[in-house]
């Protein structure tokens, strides 16, 4: 026991349920009046895919403004010495990973037009059948979305040879040493329970709706052969996932025990169910054409059909504010916190809302 942890750094890896975690952290920051390390100027991420530098954070280094922040969670490529310039020494570090097969499939659909390696191939199965036809190491950092993307986000070389056992082990040890917790997207609710326990937060603080998810229509299944190839192509991410999937359960059982873990997960789901009924029109996610309030429209990319939510009409003001925070997409929430934190700067513009 002790006071809630308020200095938190979340490494938001790509296509791993990070937007749902970011929502949890932004809500906590907003409702507890904490400062957030936000992207400088008009940006929405912290310099990705470049290695993170402290100067990518708004307000840093200007006399009279604060030099350190409570919460940091926007996309960045991890670079510890620079992160440490922004975050206090007692910061709690955590991240999230996902089965690399599903992570890659999500990435392919979302970034198809943006990533050189994906641009000229019609399907992920075709890509995986001969990746070296499309993937060129020297094509620039944007190809990081196409191979071992989580390994890359952690700041490592995503083209390193996966059979170099000493190298792989050393990097896994680096992650263990720096991150107090590595969450697993496939076990999102267990992850939130464990996170809440370690941060000493309230149940409501970690209840989240699924954000940035695709309609089933835009999810393409891989063939069994494609799945096996994806594991080999992203062998570094596969090692990462296997390792931390194992330690996650060991940790959850050591911290909480299986019974308490189960009952806390059940409580979380009940609470999310209550908030679903209270906040959401039809209690369900909506596709982009159905979302009426532009403030609630999520950014769309590639072939992905990204779902969002409508709020129930007629909510009282306080409930509406609470529900709004739960469903606010990432870009809108970044812009909102930026306006709150830097009222004298020109507000961030969201092009697709103009
Ligand atoms: N709560 C929860 N549990 C499990 N999975 C979840 C959850 N929330 C989001 N998601 C899935 O995560 C994918 C989006 O990841 P990110 O938000 O990290 O994407 S992004 O990098 O910020 O664009 C996206 O995956 P795909 O639908 O396969 O694309 C989401 O469906």
XYZ file of C-alpha atoms and ligand atoms in Angstrom:
385
model
C 0.000 0.000 0.000
C 0.926 3.599 -0.562
C -0.280 6.540 -2.639
C -1.183 5.981 -6.302
C 1.744 6.064 -8.713
C 1.561 9.248 -10.796
C 4.804 9.191 -12.798
C 4.230 6.752 -15.609
C 5.913 6.094 -18.945
C 4.040 3.835 -21.361
C 5.869 2.724 -24.492
C 3.040 2.651 -27.002
C 4.031 -0.001 -29.514
C 2.099 -0.152 -32.802
C -1.106 -2.100 -33.442
C -1.031 -3.712 -30.011
C -4.104 -2.200 -28.244
C -1.977 0.756 -27.201
C -4.722 3.286 -28.000
C -6.947 1.748 -25.358
C -4.100 2.014 -22.833
C -3.349 5.584 -23.898
C -6.973 6.466 -23.197
C -6.605 5.113 -19.653
C -3.492 7.230 -19.084
C -4.895 10.410 -20.653
C -8.040 10.134 -18.526
C -5.983 9.658 -15.403
C -3.801 12.644 -16.291
C -6.781 14.862 -17.036
C -8.808 13.977 -13.962
C -5.799 14.196 -11.625
C -4.388 17.358 -13.145
C -1.113 15.697 -14.140
C 1.242 16.937 -16.832
C 1.687 14.954 -20.034
C 4.767 14.892 -22.271
C 2.964 15.877 -25.474
C 4.332 16.089 -29.023
C 5.787 19.468 -29.925
C 3.960 21.844 -32.260
C 1.452 20.379 -34.659
C 2.588 16.747 -34.243
C 0.737 13.775 -32.803
C 3.632 11.475 -31.980
C 7.035 11.844 -30.377
C 9.245 11.717 -33.451
C 8.498 8.157 -34.546
C 10.088 6.355 -36.381
C 13.177 8.317 -35.379
C 14.747 7.394 -32.071
C 13.134 9.554 -29.422
C 14.784 12.858 -28.479
C 13.716 15.042 -25.568
C 13.216 17.981 -27.887
C 10.245 16.206 -29.482
C 8.305 17.091 -26.314
C 6.441 20.404 -26.136
C 7.623 22.902 -23.561
C 10.904 21.252 -22.753
C 13.907 23.441 -22.291
C 11.963 26.699 -22.261
C 12.725 28.840 -19.239
C 9.867 28.998 -16.776
C 8.183 25.897 -18.115
C 8.423 22.578 -16.427
C 11.260 20.279 -17.331
C 9.698 16.984 -16.374
C 6.303 15.412 -16.795
C 4.100 12.902 -15.017
C 2.784 10.894 -17.933
C 4.330 9.964 -21.244
C 2.501 7.662 -23.648
C 2.501 8.859 -27.253
C 4.111 6.763 -29.965
C 7.895 6.945 -29.863
C 10.899 4.758 -30.569
C 12.390 4.040 -27.191
C 15.645 5.742 -26.290
C 16.233 5.603 -22.551
C 18.735 8.450 -21.973
C 16.469 10.904 -23.774
C 13.315 9.621 -22.061
C 15.073 10.125 -18.740
C 15.497 13.811 -19.525
C 11.723 14.119 -19.627
C 10.552 11.705 -16.939
C 11.407 11.737 -13.213
C 13.681 9.096 -11.700
C 10.884 7.255 -9.927
C 8.848 6.752 -13.114
C 6.992 3.463 -13.599
C 7.783 2.100 -17.077
C 5.521 -0.308 -18.895
C 4.642 -1.409 -22.400
C 2.343 -3.789 -24.267
C 2.959 -6.461 -26.879
C 0.683 -8.585 -29.038
C 0.981 -11.861 -30.886
C 3.236 -10.791 -33.797
C 1.098 -12.641 -36.342
C -1.953 -10.500 -35.518
C 0.173 -7.406 -34.988
C 1.616 -7.803 -38.487
C -1.769 -8.391 -40.058
C -3.189 -5.294 -38.383
C -0.139 -3.297 -39.462
C -0.410 -4.521 -43.060
C -4.020 -3.430 -43.367
C -3.444 -0.113 -41.628
C -0.142 0.952 -43.208
C -0.430 -0.729 -46.639
C -0.031 2.503 -48.577
C 2.526 4.039 -46.273
C 5.170 1.350 -45.930
C 7.465 0.760 -48.928
C 7.549 -3.016 -48.352
C 3.737 -3.260 -48.390
C 2.993 -0.849 -51.180
C 3.342 -3.165 -54.152
C 1.929 -6.424 -52.867
C -1.708 -7.388 -52.895
C -1.951 -9.466 -49.749
C -0.022 -10.272 -46.610
C 0.087 -13.927 -47.638
C 1.780 -12.904 -50.887
C 4.217 -10.705 -48.980
C 5.123 -13.493 -46.569
C 5.605 -16.005 -49.381
C 8.555 -13.955 -50.619
C 9.255 -11.026 -48.285
C 12.685 -10.211 -49.709
C 11.061 -9.358 -53.023
C 9.336 -6.426 -51.316
C 11.356 -5.674 -48.215
C 14.521 -3.682 -48.565
C 16.554 -2.837 -45.495
C 17.795 0.382 -46.971
C 14.353 1.687 -47.953
C 14.173 3.764 -44.798
C 12.694 3.561 -41.357
C 9.106 3.263 -42.542
C 9.787 -0.365 -43.374
C 9.952 -0.984 -39.632
C 6.176 -1.490 -39.725
C 6.792 -4.513 -41.933
C 9.107 -6.554 -39.716
C 9.636 -6.986 -35.966
C 7.853 -3.727 -35.360
C 7.683 -4.163 -31.565
C 11.404 -4.947 -31.389
C 11.998 -1.745 -33.356
C 9.729 0.321 -31.089
C 11.758 -0.887 -28.110
C 14.727 0.824 -29.748
C 16.416 -2.315 -31.099
C 17.511 -3.399 -34.574
C 14.539 -5.106 -36.215
C 16.810 -6.708 -38.842
C 19.194 -8.316 -36.343
C 19.762 -12.062 -36.864
C 17.225 -13.889 -34.665
C 19.480 -16.936 -34.286
C 22.090 -14.902 -32.415
C 21.012 -16.278 -29.074
C 23.303 -14.105 -26.961
C 21.997 -10.969 -28.661
C 18.343 -11.922 -28.280
C 18.787 -12.787 -24.610
C 20.650 -9.576 -23.905
C 17.845 -7.490 -25.422
C 15.151 -9.418 -23.531
C 17.129 -8.736 -20.366
C 17.268 -5.026 -21.293
C 13.486 -4.930 -21.536
C 13.102 -6.765 -18.235
C 15.416 -4.392 -16.519
C 13.809 -1.194 -17.760
C 10.094 -2.032 -17.903
C 8.414 -2.914 -14.641
C 5.598 -4.505 -16.574
C 5.009 -5.854 -20.082
C 1.324 -6.242 -20.873
C -0.184 -8.702 -23.326
C -2.891 -7.467 -25.701
C -4.528 -10.897 -25.916
C -5.015 -10.714 -22.137
C -6.053 -7.117 -21.999
C -8.303 -7.354 -18.960
C -5.783 -9.328 -16.918
C -3.252 -6.722 -18.017
C -5.384 -3.852 -16.718
C -5.939 -5.643 -13.411
C -2.221 -6.160 -12.908
C -1.451 -2.595 -13.972
C -3.995 -1.190 -11.537
C -2.547 -3.281 -8.741
C 1.012 -2.102 -9.359
C -0.009 1.556 -9.793
C -2.468 1.444 -6.849
C -5.201 3.034 -8.966
C -8.983 2.746 -8.693
C -10.979 0.214 -10.690
C -12.638 2.935 -12.799
C -9.235 4.336 -13.734
C -8.383 1.245 -15.777
C -11.755 0.458 -17.343
C -11.490 1.078 -21.083
C -13.515 0.519 -24.212
C -11.810 -1.103 -27.152
C -10.420 1.769 -29.212
C -8.918 1.833 -32.700
C -10.297 -1.590 -33.583
C -11.240 -2.649 -37.084
C -14.577 -3.950 -38.246
C -14.416 -7.688 -38.853
C -14.882 -6.861 -42.543
C -11.405 -5.336 -42.737
C -9.640 -8.134 -40.841
C -8.063 -10.629 -43.242
C -7.202 -14.051 -41.927
C -3.882 -15.612 -42.855
C -3.525 -19.139 -44.161
C -1.910 -21.585 -41.688
C 1.206 -21.419 -43.838
C 1.108 -17.612 -43.757
C 0.930 -17.680 -39.979
C 3.974 -19.940 -39.740
C 5.832 -17.658 -42.146
C 4.859 -14.570 -40.138
C 6.398 -16.113 -37.024
C 9.625 -16.774 -38.884
C 9.653 -13.374 -40.595
C 9.108 -11.641 -37.259
C 11.206 -14.080 -35.259
C 12.548 -11.390 -32.920
C 9.033 -10.263 -32.047
C 8.037 -13.881 -31.670
C 10.794 -14.417 -29.100
C 9.747 -11.237 -27.325
C 6.141 -12.334 -27.220
C 6.876 -15.853 -26.012
C 9.158 -14.625 -23.291
C 6.876 -11.952 -21.881
C 3.733 -13.995 -22.245
C 5.372 -16.455 -19.881
C 6.609 -13.879 -17.400
C 3.246 -12.077 -17.476
C 1.430 -15.048 -16.017
C 4.162 -15.772 -13.509
C 3.956 -12.153 -12.398
C 0.149 -12.033 -12.255
C 0.057 -15.154 -10.131
C 2.840 -13.941 -7.862
C 1.250 -10.508 -7.326
C -2.392 -11.513 -7.069
C -2.787 -15.272 -7.209
C -5.122 -16.958 -9.683
C -8.304 -16.530 -7.611
C -7.938 -12.844 -6.981
C -6.884 -12.283 -10.591
C -10.058 -13.997 -11.775
C -12.329 -12.082 -9.452
C -10.714 -8.730 -10.281
C -11.100 -9.432 -13.993
C -14.754 -10.256 -13.386
C -15.229 -6.952 -11.505
C -13.571 -5.042 -14.330
C -15.893 -6.635 -16.888
C -18.983 -5.905 -14.843
C -17.948 -2.282 -14.539
C -17.229 -2.012 -18.262
C -20.652 -3.516 -18.924
C -22.276 -0.859 -16.723
C -20.426 1.933 -18.484
C -21.299 0.467 -21.880
C -24.992 0.680 -21.064
C -24.661 4.085 -19.478
C -22.469 5.797 -22.079
C -22.873 4.187 -25.479
C -25.636 4.484 -27.991
C -26.860 0.933 -28.692
C -24.102 -0.261 -26.357
C -21.877 -0.996 -29.325
C -19.067 0.230 -31.584
C -19.973 2.019 -34.818
C -18.264 2.265 -38.181
C -17.046 5.623 -39.438
C -20.167 6.540 -41.403
C -22.354 5.990 -38.349
C -20.441 8.290 -36.008
C -22.368 11.539 -35.744
C -20.160 13.718 -33.543
C -16.944 14.585 -35.450
C -15.075 14.865 -32.161
C -15.601 11.129 -31.796
C -14.484 10.089 -35.277
C -11.290 8.020 -35.162
C -8.521 8.545 -37.698
C -8.878 6.172 -40.652
C -5.981 4.606 -42.529
C -5.468 2.278 -45.461
C -7.977 -0.510 -45.917
C -8.784 -0.536 -42.218
C -12.299 0.390 -41.235
C -11.689 1.821 -37.761
C -14.611 1.705 -35.373
C -15.664 4.319 -32.845
C -18.643 5.161 -30.646
C -21.674 7.411 -30.358
C -22.639 8.623 -26.917
C -26.125 7.992 -25.659
C -28.239 11.082 -26.180
C -29.645 12.950 -23.181
C -26.843 12.316 -20.675
C -26.498 14.793 -17.837
C -23.476 17.034 -18.150
C -21.217 15.243 -15.689
C -21.965 11.794 -17.092
C -21.481 13.093 -20.593
C -18.017 14.432 -19.745
C -17.055 11.129 -18.143
C -18.353 9.134 -21.132
C -16.730 11.497 -23.614
C -13.326 10.845 -22.078
C -13.872 7.094 -22.413
C -14.570 7.211 -26.147
C -12.368 10.095 -27.269
C -10.012 8.943 -30.065
C -6.284 9.444 -29.693
C -5.774 12.483 -31.948
C -8.675 14.388 -30.435
C -7.456 13.593 -26.938
C -3.902 14.740 -27.729
C -5.315 18.001 -29.097
C -7.521 18.440 -26.038
C -4.716 17.938 -23.524
C -2.430 20.167 -25.565
C -4.980 22.985 -25.469
C -5.378 22.535 -21.700
C -1.657 22.394 -21.036
C -0.521 25.074 -23.502
C -3.406 27.555 -23.753
C -1.147 30.193 -25.292
C 0.018 28.041 -28.185
C -1.933 27.541 -31.353
C -4.103 24.466 -30.945
C -3.281 21.243 -32.751
C -5.277 20.854 -35.943
C -6.811 17.562 -36.950
C -6.871 17.640 -40.764
C -9.663 15.124 -41.306
C -12.001 17.171 -39.127
C -11.552 20.360 -41.130
N -9.013 -3.899 -25.275
C -8.426 -4.487 -26.311
N -8.142 -5.790 -26.300
C -7.571 -6.377 -27.367
N -7.252 -5.740 -28.507
C -7.512 -4.443 -28.556
C -8.097 -3.751 -27.469
N -8.213 -2.467 -27.824
C -7.738 -2.369 -29.078
N -7.321 -3.562 -29.524
C -6.760 -3.872 -30.854
O -5.497 -3.238 -30.983
C -5.307 -2.829 -32.353
C -5.017 -1.352 -32.391
O -3.789 -1.150 -31.773
P -3.222 0.274 -31.421
O -4.271 1.084 -30.781
O -1.979 0.032 -30.661
O -2.895 0.848 -32.879
S -2.050 2.139 -33.259
O -0.657 1.710 -33.415
O -2.190 3.135 -32.194
O -2.609 2.621 -34.544
C -6.571 -3.175 -33.065
O -6.351 -4.422 -33.688
P -6.988 -4.797 -35.115
O -8.478 -4.649 -34.955
O -6.551 -6.211 -35.346
O -6.420 -3.830 -36.097
C -7.594 -3.283 -31.948
O -8.677 -4.104 -32.271
